[in-house]
Short mmCIF file of N, CA and C in Angstrom, two decimals:
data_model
loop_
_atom_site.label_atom_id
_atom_site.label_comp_id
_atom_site.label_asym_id
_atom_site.label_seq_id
_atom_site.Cartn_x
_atom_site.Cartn_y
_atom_site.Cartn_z
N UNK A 1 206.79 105.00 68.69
CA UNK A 1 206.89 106.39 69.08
C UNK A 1 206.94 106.48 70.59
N UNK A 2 208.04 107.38 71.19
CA UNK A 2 207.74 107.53 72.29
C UNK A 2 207.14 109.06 72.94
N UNK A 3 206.44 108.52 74.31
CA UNK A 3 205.78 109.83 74.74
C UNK A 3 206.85 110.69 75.49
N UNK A 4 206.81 112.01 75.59
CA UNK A 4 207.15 112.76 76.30
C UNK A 4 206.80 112.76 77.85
N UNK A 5 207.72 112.63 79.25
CA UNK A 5 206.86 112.58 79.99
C UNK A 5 207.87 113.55 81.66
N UNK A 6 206.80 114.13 82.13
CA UNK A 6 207.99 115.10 83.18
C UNK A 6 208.57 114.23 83.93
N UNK A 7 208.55 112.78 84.30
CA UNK A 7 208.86 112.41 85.23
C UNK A 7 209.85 111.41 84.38
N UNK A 8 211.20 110.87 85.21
CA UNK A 8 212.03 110.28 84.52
C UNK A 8 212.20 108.87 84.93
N UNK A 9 211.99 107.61 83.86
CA UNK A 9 211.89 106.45 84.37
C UNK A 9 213.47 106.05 84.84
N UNK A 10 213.35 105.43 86.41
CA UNK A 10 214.38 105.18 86.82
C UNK A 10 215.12 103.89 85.72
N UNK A 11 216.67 103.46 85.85
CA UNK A 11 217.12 102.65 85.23
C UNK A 11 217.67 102.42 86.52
N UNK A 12 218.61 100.73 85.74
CA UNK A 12 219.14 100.36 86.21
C UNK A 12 220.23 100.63 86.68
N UNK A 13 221.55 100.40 87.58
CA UNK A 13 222.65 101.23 88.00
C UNK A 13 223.15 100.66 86.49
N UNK A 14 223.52 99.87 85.77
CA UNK A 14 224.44 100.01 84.45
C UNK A 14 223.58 100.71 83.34
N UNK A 15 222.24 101.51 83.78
CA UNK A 15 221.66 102.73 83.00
C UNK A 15 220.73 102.21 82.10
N UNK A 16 220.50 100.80 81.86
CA UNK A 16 219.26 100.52 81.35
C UNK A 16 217.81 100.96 81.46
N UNK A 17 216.93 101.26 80.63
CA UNK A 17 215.93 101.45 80.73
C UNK A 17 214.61 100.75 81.69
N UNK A 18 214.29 100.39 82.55
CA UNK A 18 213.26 99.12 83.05
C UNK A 18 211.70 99.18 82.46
N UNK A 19 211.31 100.55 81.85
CA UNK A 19 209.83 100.19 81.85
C UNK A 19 209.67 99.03 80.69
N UNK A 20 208.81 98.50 80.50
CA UNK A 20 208.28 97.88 79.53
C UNK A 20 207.38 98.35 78.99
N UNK A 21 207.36 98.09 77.52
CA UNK A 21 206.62 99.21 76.43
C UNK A 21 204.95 99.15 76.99
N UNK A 22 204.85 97.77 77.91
CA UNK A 22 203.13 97.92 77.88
C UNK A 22 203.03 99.05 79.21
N UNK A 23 204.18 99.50 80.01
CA UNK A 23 203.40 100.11 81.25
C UNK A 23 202.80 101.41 80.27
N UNK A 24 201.73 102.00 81.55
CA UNK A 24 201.02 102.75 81.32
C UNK A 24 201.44 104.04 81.95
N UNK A 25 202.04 103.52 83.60
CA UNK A 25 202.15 104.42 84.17
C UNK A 25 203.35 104.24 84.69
N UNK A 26 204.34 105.67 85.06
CA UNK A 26 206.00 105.44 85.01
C UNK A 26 205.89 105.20 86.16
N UNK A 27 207.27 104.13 86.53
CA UNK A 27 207.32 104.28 88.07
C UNK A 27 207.90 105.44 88.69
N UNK A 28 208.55 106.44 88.38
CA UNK A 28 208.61 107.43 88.84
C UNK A 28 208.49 108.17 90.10
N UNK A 29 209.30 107.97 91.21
CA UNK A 29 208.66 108.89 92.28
C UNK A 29 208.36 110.52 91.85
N UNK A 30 207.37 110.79 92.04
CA UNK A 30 206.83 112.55 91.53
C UNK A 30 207.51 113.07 92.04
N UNK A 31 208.22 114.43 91.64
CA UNK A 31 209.06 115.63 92.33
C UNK A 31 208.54 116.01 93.76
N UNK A 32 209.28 116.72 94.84
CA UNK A 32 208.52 116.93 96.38
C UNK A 32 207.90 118.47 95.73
N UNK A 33 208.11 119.10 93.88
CA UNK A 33 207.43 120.64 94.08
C UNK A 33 206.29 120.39 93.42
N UNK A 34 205.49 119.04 92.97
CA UNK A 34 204.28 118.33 92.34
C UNK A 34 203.51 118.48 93.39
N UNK A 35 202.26 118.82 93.13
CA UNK A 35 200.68 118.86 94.06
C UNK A 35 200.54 117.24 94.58
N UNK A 36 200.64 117.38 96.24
CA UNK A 36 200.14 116.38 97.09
C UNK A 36 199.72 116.33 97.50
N UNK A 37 198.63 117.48 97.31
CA UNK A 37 197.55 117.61 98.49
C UNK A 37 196.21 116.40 98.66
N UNK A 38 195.83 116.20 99.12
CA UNK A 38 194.40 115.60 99.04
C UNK A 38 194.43 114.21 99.67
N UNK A 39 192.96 114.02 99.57
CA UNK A 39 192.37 113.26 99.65
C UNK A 39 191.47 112.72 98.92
N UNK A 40 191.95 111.06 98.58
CA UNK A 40 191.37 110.51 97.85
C UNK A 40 190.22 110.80 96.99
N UNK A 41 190.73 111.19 95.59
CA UNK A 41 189.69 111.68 95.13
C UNK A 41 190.82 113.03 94.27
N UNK A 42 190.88 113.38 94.52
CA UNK A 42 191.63 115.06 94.48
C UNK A 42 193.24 114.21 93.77
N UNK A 43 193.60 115.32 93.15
CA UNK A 43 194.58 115.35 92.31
C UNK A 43 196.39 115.68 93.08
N UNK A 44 196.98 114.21 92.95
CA UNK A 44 197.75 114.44 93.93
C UNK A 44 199.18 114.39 93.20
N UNK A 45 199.23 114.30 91.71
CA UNK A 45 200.55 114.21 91.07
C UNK A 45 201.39 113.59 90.39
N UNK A 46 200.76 112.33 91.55
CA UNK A 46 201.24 111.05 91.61
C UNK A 46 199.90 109.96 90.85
N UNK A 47 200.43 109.82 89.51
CA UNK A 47 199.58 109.07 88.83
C UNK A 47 199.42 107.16 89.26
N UNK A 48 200.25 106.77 90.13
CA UNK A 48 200.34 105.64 90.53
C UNK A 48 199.57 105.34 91.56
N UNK A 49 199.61 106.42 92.35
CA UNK A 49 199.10 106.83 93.63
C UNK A 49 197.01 106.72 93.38
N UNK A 50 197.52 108.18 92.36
CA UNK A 50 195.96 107.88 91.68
C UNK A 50 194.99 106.59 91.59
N UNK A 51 196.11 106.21 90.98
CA UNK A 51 195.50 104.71 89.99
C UNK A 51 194.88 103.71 91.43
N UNK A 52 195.89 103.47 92.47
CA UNK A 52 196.01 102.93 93.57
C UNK A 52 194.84 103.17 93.84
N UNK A 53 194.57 104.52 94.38
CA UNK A 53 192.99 104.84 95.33
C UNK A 53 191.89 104.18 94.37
N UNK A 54 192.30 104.78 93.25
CA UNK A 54 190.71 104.30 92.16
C UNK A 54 190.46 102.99 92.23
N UNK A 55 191.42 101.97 91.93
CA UNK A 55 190.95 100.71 91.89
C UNK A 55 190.83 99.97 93.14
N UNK A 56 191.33 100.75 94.14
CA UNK A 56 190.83 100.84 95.61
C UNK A 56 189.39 100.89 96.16
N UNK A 57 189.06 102.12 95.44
CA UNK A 57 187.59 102.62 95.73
C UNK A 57 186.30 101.29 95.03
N UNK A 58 187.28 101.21 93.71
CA UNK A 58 185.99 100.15 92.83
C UNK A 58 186.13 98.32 93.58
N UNK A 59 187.40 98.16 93.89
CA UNK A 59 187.67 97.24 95.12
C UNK A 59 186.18 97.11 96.28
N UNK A 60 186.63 98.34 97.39
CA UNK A 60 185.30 98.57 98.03
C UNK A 60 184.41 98.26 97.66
N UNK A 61 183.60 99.02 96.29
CA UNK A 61 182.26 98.77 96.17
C UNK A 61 181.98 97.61 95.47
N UNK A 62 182.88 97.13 94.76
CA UNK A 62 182.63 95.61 94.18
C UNK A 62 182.72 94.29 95.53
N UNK A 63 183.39 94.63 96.47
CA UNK A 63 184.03 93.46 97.10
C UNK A 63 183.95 94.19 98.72
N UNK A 64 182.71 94.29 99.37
CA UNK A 64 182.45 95.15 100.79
C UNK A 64 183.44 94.17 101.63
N UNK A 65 183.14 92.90 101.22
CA UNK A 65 184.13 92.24 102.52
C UNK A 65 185.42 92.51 103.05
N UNK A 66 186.06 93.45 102.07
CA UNK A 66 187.31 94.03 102.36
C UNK A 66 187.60 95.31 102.67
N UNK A 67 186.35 95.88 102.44
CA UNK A 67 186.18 97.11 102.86
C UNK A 67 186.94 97.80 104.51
N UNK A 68 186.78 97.00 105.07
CA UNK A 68 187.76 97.17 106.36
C UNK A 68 188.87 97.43 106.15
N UNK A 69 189.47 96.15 105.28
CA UNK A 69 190.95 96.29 105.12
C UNK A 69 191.49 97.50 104.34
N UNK A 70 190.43 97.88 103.46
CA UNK A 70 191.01 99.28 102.31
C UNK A 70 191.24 100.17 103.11
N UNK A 71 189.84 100.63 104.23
CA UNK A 71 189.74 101.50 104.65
C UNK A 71 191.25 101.38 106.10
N UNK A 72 191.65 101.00 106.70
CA UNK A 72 192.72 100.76 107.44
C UNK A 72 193.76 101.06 106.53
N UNK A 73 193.71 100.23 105.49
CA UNK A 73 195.01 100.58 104.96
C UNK A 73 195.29 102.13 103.47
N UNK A 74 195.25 101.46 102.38
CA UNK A 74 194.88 102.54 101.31
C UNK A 74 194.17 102.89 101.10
N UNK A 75 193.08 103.35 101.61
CA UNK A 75 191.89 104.71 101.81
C UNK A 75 191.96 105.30 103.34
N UNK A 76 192.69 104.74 104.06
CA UNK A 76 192.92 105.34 105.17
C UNK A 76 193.14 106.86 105.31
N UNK A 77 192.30 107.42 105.79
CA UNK A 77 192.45 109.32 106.15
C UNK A 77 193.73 110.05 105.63
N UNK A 78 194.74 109.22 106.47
CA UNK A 78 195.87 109.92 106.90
C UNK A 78 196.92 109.53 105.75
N UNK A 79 196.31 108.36 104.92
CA UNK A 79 197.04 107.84 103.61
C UNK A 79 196.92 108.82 102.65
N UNK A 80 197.90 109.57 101.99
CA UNK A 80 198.12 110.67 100.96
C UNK A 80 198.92 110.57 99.96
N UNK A 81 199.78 109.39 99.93
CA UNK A 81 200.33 109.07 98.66
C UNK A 81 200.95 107.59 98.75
N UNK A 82 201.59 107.13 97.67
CA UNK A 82 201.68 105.96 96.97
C UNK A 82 202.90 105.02 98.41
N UNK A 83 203.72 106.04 99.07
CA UNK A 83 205.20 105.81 99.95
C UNK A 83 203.88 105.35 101.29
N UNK A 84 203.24 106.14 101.59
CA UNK A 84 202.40 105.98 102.74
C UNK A 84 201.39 104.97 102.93
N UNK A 85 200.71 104.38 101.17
CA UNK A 85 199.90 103.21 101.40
C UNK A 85 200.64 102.10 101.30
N UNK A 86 202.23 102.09 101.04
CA UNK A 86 202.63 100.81 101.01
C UNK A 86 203.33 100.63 102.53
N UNK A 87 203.54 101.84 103.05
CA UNK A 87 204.11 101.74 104.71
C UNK A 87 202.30 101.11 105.50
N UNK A 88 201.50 101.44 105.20
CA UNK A 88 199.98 101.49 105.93
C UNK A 88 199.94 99.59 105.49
N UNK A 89 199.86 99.47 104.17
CA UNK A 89 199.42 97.78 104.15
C UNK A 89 200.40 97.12 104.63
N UNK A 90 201.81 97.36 104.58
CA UNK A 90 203.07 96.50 105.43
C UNK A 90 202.48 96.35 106.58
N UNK A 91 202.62 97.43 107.38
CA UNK A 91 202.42 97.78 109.01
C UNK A 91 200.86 96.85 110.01
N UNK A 92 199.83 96.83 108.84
CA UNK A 92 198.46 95.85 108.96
C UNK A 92 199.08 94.71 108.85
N UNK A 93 199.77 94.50 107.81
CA UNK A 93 200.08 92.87 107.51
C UNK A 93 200.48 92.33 108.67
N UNK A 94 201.66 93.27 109.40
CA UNK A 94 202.43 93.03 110.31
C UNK A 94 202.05 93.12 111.76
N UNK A 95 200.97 93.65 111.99
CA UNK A 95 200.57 93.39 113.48
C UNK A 95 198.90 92.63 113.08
N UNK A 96 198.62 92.48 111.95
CA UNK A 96 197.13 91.47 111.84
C UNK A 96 197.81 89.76 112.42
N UNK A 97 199.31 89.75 112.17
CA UNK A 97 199.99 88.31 112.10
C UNK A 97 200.38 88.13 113.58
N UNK A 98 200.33 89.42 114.66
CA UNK A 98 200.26 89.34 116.17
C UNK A 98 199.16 88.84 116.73
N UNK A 99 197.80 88.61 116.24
CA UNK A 99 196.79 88.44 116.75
C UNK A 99 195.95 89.52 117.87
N UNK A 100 195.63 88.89 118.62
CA UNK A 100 194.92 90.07 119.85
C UNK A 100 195.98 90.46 120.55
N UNK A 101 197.22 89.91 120.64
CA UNK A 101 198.09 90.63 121.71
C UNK A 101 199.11 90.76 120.99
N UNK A 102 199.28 91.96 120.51
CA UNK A 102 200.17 92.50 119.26
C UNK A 102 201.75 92.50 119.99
N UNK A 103 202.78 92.27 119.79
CA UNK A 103 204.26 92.44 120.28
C UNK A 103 204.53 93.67 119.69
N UNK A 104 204.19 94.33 118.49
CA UNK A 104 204.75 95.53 118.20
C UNK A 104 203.16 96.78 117.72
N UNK A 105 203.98 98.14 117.58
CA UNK A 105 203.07 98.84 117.58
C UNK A 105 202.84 99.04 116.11
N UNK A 106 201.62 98.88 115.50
CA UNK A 106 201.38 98.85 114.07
C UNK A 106 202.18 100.64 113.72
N UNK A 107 201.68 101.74 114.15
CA UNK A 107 202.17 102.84 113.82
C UNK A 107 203.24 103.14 113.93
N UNK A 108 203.77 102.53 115.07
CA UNK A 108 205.19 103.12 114.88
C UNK A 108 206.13 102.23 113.73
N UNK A 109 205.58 100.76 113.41
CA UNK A 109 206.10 100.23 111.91
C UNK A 109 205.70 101.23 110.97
N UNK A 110 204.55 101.73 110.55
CA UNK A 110 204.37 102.50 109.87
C UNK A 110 205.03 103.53 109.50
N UNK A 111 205.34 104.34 110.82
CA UNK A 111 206.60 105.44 110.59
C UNK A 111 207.43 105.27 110.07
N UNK A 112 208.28 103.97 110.49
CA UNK A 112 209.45 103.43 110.46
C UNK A 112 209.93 102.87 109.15
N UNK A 113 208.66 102.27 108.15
CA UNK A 113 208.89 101.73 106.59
C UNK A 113 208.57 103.34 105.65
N UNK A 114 208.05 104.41 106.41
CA UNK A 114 207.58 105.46 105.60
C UNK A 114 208.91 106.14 105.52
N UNK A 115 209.46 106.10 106.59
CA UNK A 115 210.69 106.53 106.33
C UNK A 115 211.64 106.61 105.90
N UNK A 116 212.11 104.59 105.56
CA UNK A 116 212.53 104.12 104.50
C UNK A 116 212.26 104.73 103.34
N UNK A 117 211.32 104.57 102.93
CA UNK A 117 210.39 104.88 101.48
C UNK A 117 210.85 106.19 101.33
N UNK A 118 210.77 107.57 102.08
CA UNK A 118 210.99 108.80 102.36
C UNK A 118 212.20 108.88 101.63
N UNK A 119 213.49 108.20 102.04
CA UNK A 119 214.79 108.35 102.04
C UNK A 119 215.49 108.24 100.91
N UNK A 120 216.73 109.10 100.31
CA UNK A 120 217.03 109.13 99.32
C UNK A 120 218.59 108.15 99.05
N UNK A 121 218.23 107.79 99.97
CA UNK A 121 219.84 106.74 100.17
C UNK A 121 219.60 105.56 99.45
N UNK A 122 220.19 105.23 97.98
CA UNK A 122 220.47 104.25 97.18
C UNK A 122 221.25 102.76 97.61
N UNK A 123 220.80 102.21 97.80
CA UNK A 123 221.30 100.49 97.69
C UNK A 123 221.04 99.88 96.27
N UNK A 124 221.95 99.64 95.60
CA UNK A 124 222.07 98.40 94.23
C UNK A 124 221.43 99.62 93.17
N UNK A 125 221.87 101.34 93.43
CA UNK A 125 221.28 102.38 92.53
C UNK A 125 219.67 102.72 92.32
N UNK A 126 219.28 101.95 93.49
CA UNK A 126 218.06 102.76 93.57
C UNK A 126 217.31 102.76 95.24
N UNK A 127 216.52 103.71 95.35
CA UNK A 127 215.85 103.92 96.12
C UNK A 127 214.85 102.83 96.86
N UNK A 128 213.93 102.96 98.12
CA UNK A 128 213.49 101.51 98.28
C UNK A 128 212.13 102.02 97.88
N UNK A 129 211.96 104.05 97.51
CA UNK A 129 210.41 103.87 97.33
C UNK A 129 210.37 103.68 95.39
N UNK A 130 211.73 103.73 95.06
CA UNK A 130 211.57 103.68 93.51
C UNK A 130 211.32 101.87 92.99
N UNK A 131 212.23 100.93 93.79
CA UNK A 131 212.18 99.61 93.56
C UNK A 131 210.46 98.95 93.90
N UNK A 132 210.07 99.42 95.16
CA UNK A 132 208.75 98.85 95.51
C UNK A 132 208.22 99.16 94.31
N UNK A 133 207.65 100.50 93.63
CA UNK A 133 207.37 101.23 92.35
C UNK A 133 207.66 100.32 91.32
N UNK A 134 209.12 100.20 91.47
CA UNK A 134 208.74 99.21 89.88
C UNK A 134 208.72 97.75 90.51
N UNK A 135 208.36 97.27 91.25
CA UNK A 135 208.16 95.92 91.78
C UNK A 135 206.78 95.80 91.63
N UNK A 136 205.93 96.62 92.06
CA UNK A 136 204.34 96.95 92.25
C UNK A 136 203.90 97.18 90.17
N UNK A 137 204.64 97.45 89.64
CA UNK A 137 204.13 97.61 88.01
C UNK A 137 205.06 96.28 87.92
N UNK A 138 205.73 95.68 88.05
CA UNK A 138 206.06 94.59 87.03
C UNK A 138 205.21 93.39 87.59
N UNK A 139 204.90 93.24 88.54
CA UNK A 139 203.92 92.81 88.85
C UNK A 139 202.51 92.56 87.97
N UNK A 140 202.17 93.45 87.53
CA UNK A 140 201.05 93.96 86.59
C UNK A 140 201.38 93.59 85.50
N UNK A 141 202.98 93.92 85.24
CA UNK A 141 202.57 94.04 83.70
C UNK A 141 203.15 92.24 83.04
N UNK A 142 203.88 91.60 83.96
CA UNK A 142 204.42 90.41 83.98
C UNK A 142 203.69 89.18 84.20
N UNK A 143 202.68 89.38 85.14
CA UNK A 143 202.23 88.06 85.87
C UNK A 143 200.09 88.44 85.24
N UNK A 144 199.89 87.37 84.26
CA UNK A 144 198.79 87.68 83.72
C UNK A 144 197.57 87.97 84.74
N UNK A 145 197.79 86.63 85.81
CA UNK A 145 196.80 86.77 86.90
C UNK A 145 196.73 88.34 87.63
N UNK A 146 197.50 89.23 87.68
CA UNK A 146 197.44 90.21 88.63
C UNK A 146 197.33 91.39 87.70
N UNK A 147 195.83 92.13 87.78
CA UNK A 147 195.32 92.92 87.01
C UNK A 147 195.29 94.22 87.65
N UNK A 148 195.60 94.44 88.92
CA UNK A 148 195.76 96.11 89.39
C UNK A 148 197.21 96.11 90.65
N UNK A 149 197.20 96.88 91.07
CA UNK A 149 198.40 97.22 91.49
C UNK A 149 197.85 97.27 92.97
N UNK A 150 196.74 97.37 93.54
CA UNK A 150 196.36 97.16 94.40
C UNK A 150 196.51 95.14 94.88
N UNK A 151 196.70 94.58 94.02
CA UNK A 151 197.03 93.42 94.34
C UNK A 151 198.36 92.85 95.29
N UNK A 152 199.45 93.08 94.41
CA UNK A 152 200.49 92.75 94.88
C UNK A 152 200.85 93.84 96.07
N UNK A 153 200.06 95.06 96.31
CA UNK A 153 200.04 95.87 97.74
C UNK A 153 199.83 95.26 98.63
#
C-alpha cells in the first residue's frame, strides 16, 4: 500500500521513482509556502530537517565531545533548515582543514554552497539541494553501518 504524501518524490530524469520502500522520510525539498519558521525545536515543514536537529540534539547529549561541532554547525542559531545545515557542515569542514591561518572565509563558503542548494537550476534533472537529499537518505537506507542522517552530514 502506498501512502499519500504532499510532497513529491523527485525521480530520475528518465522518470523513475528513487525512494526505496524502507525510506521513512521523502527526500523532497518542502514548498517555499510550508512553515519555516523556527528554531530548533519548533515545527519547520521540513521533516528531514526535523529529523536532522533531533538526532542532532540526542548526538549532543549522548556524545558532549562533539558538542562544539553540532553547535557550529547543525544546531547553529542561524541554521533553519535542512539547505543551510548542509552549507554550515561543508563550510566547517572546509576552513577546520585551513588550520589557524584559514586561506578562505568559512561564511562567505557558507553563502556561497547555500546558494547552490537555494537554486533551481537542474544538472543531470535534478537540483543540488534535491540530490544531496537523496544522497543523505540513501546513505541511511543502503549502508547498514550509518544509522542517522546526521552521519553522512
Amino acid at each position: 500500500a502506498t501512502m499519500a504524501t504532499a510532497m513529491t518524490v523527485p525521480q530520475s530524469p528518465a522518470g523513475e521513482r528513487l525512494s526505496s520502500p524502507s525510506r521513512r522520510i521523502s527526500p523532497a525539498v518542502p514548498s517555499t509556502d510550508q512553515a519555516q519558521t523556527t528554531q530548533h525545536g519548533t515545527t519547520s515543514g521540513d521533516p528531514l530537517y526535523e529529523r536532522l536537529v533531533a538526532e542532532a540534539q540526542r548526538a549532543k547529549q549522548s556524545e558532549p565531545a562533539i558538542s562544539c561541532l553540532l553547535n557550529r554547525t547543525v544546531l547553529h542559531p542561524d541554521v533553519t533548515s535542512f539547505n543551510q545545515a548542509v552549507a554550515a557542515a561543508i563550510s566547517h569542514r572546509l576552513g577546520s582543514l585551513c588550520g589557524t591561518s584559514p586561506d578562505i572565509c568559512p561564511e562567505a563558503v557558507r553563502d556561497i554552497i547555500n546558494e547552490a542548494l537555494e537554486s533551481d537550476e537542474r544538472v543531470l534533472g535534478w537540483t543540488m539541494a534535491e540530490a544531496v537529499r537523496e544522497d543523505v537518505l540513501a546513505c541511511v537506507d543502503r549502508d547498514p553501518a550509518c544509522l542517522t542522517i546526521l552521519e553522512p552530514l
